[in-house]
Amino acid sequence: MNEKQLKKRNACDLQAVLKTVQGRRVLWRILQAAQLHQHGFVPGDPYATAFHCGQQSIGLFLLAEIEEASPSAYMQMRGEYRSQVQSEQNEINRLTEEITQ
C-alpha cells in the first residue's frame, strides 16, 4: 500500500468513527485530555512543560486528522458536548429546586 492509499484508508477509518455518537464522544474526550486550549508552559518545571506540550501535540495531530476527514465534525462534537453539559446542568437545577421546595 502506498502513502496515498494509506492516507485515504486512514481518512475513511476516521470518517467511520465520526459517524457514530460513541466515536465522537471518545474523540472529544481525547481532545479535551490534550488540553488544546490551555497553555503548556509550567513555570519552573520543564518536565511538566514537556509533558503538556506532548499532549497538545497529539491533540493537534488528531484535530488536523478530524478536520481533514470531516470538516464539520469538530463543530458537531462541540455542539453535542455543549448539549450534554446543558442537559446535565438542567437536571442539577431541577434536583436543586426539588430539594429547596
mmCIF file of C-alpha atoms in Angstrom:
data_model
loop_
_atom_site.group_PDB
_atom_site.id
_atom_site.type_symbol
_atom_site.label_atom_id
_atom_site.label_comp_id
_atom_site.label_asym_id
_atom_site.label_seq_id
_atom_site.Cartn_x
_atom_site.Cartn_y
_atom_site.Cartn_z
ATOM 1 C CA MET A 1 0.000 0.000 0.000
ATOM 2 C CA ASN A 2 1.460 3.334 -0.994
ATOM 3 C CA GLU A 3 1.309 6.516 1.096
ATOM 4 C CA LYS A 4 -1.655 7.965 -0.785
ATOM 5 C CA GLN A 5 -3.686 4.776 -0.323
ATOM 6 C CA LEU A 6 -2.777 4.643 3.368
ATOM 7 C CA LYS A 7 -3.844 8.252 3.876
ATOM 8 C CA LYS A 8 -7.157 7.553 2.129
ATOM 9 C CA ARG A 9 -7.737 4.450 4.267
ATOM 10 C CA ASN A 10 -6.957 6.367 7.461
ATOM 11 C CA ALA A 11 -9.395 9.123 6.479
ATOM 12 C CA CYS A 12 -12.104 6.536 5.739
ATOM 13 C CA ASP A 13 -11.474 4.842 9.086
ATOM 14 C CA LEU A 14 -11.793 8.143 10.914
ATOM 15 C CA GLN A 15 -14.940 9.052 8.982
ATOM 16 C CA ALA A 16 -16.477 5.742 10.092
ATOM 17 C CA VAL A 17 -15.659 6.543 13.730
ATOM 18 C CA LEU A 18 -17.026 10.075 13.368
ATOM 19 C CA LYS A 19 -20.345 8.722 12.068
ATOM 20 C CA THR A 20 -21.127 7.269 15.492
ATOM 21 C CA VAL A 21 -22.107 9.222 18.585
ATOM 22 C CA GLN A 22 -19.857 6.966 20.650
ATOM 23 C CA GLY A 23 -16.886 7.569 18.369
ATOM 24 C CA ARG A 24 -17.344 11.321 18.514
ATOM 25 C CA ARG A 25 -17.577 11.212 22.323
ATOM 26 C CA VAL A 26 -14.342 9.211 22.576
ATOM 27 C CA LEU A 27 -12.507 11.575 20.238
ATOM 28 C CA TRP A 28 -13.874 14.599 22.123
ATOM 29 C CA ARG A 29 -12.557 13.181 25.422
ATOM 30 C CA ILE A 30 -9.142 12.658 23.857
ATOM 31 C CA LEU A 31 -9.142 16.226 22.524
ATOM 32 C CA GLN A 32 -10.117 17.505 25.984
ATOM 33 C CA ALA A 33 -7.328 15.481 27.595
ATOM 34 C CA ALA A 34 -4.883 17.092 25.166
ATOM 35 C CA GLN A 35 -5.728 20.482 26.715
ATOM 36 C CA LEU A 36 -5.561 22.261 23.369
ATOM 37 C CA HIS A 37 -6.942 25.471 24.830
ATOM 38 C CA GLN A 38 -4.564 25.565 27.788
ATOM 39 C CA HIS A 39 -1.080 26.954 27.974
ATOM 40 C CA GLY A 40 1.521 24.160 28.053
ATOM 41 C CA PHE A 41 4.160 26.093 29.965
ATOM 42 C CA VAL A 42 4.604 25.202 33.647
ATOM 43 C CA PRO A 43 6.907 27.735 35.321
ATOM 44 C CA GLY A 44 9.878 26.082 36.985
ATOM 45 C CA ASP A 45 9.032 22.570 35.753
ATOM 46 C CA PRO A 46 10.490 21.746 32.348
ATOM 47 C CA TYR A 47 9.315 18.125 32.629
ATOM 48 C CA ALA A 48 5.679 19.113 33.152
ATOM 49 C CA THR A 49 6.008 21.631 30.320
ATOM 50 C CA ALA A 50 7.362 18.929 28.017
ATOM 51 C CA PHE A 51 4.580 16.555 29.079
ATOM 52 C CA HIS A 52 1.853 19.122 28.390
ATOM 53 C CA CYS A 53 3.413 20.071 25.059
ATOM 54 C CA GLY A 54 3.433 16.384 24.104
ATOM 55 C CA GLN A 55 -0.246 16.078 24.992
ATOM 56 C CA GLN A 56 -1.049 19.129 22.923
ATOM 57 C CA SER A 57 0.978 17.836 20.004
ATOM 58 C CA ILE A 58 -1.076 14.641 19.876
ATOM 59 C CA GLY A 59 -4.274 16.657 20.234
ATOM 60 C CA LEU A 60 -3.316 18.967 17.380
ATOM 61 C CA PHE A 61 -2.476 15.951 15.221
ATOM 62 C CA LEU A 62 -5.845 14.379 15.981
ATOM 63 C CA LEU A 63 -7.693 17.637 15.382
ATOM 64 C CA ALA A 64 -5.989 18.064 11.988
ATOM 65 C CA GLU A 65 -6.900 14.491 11.050
ATOM 66 C CA ILE A 66 -10.520 15.057 12.090
ATOM 67 C CA GLU A 67 -10.762 18.309 10.147
ATOM 68 C CA GLU A 68 -9.312 16.690 7.054
ATOM 69 C CA ALA A 69 -11.558 13.621 7.251
ATOM 70 C CA SER A 70 -14.744 15.523 8.077
ATOM 71 C CA PRO A 71 -14.533 19.316 8.217
ATOM 72 C CA SER A 72 -17.794 19.747 10.154
ATOM 73 C CA ALA A 73 -17.149 17.002 12.705
ATOM 74 C CA TYR A 74 -15.353 19.155 15.287
ATOM 75 C CA MET A 75 -18.231 21.621 15.445
ATOM 76 C CA GLN A 76 -20.674 18.715 15.675
ATOM 77 C CA MET A 77 -18.720 17.190 18.570
ATOM 78 C CA ARG A 78 -18.544 20.554 20.283
ATOM 79 C CA GLY A 79 -22.273 21.062 19.901
ATOM 80 C CA GLU A 80 -23.039 17.594 21.232
ATOM 81 C CA TYR A 81 -20.774 18.188 24.217
ATOM 82 C CA ARG A 82 -22.387 21.537 24.994
ATOM 83 C CA SER A 83 -25.830 19.984 24.690
ATOM 84 C CA GLN A 84 -24.825 17.235 27.116
ATOM 85 C CA VAL A 85 -23.426 19.757 29.602
ATOM 86 C CA GLN A 86 -26.598 21.841 29.336
ATOM 87 C CA SER A 87 -28.787 18.775 29.918
ATOM 88 C CA GLU A 88 -26.752 17.837 32.983
ATOM 89 C CA GLN A 89 -26.969 21.403 34.300
ATOM 90 C CA ASN A 90 -30.732 21.422 33.777
ATOM 91 C CA GLU A 91 -31.017 18.177 35.754
ATOM 92 C CA ILE A 92 -28.904 19.625 38.577
ATOM 93 C CA ASN A 93 -31.076 22.735 38.620
ATOM 94 C CA ARG A 94 -34.229 20.605 38.679
ATOM 95 C CA LEU A 95 -32.966 18.482 41.575
ATOM 96 C CA THR A 96 -31.798 21.558 43.474
ATOM 97 C CA GLU A 97 -35.205 23.127 43.028
ATOM 98 C CA GLU A 98 -36.916 19.968 44.306
ATOM 99 C CA ILE A 99 -34.698 19.914 47.392
ATOM 100 C CA THR A 100 -35.247 23.568 48.256
ATOM 101 C CA GLN A 101 -39.050 23.403 47.966
#
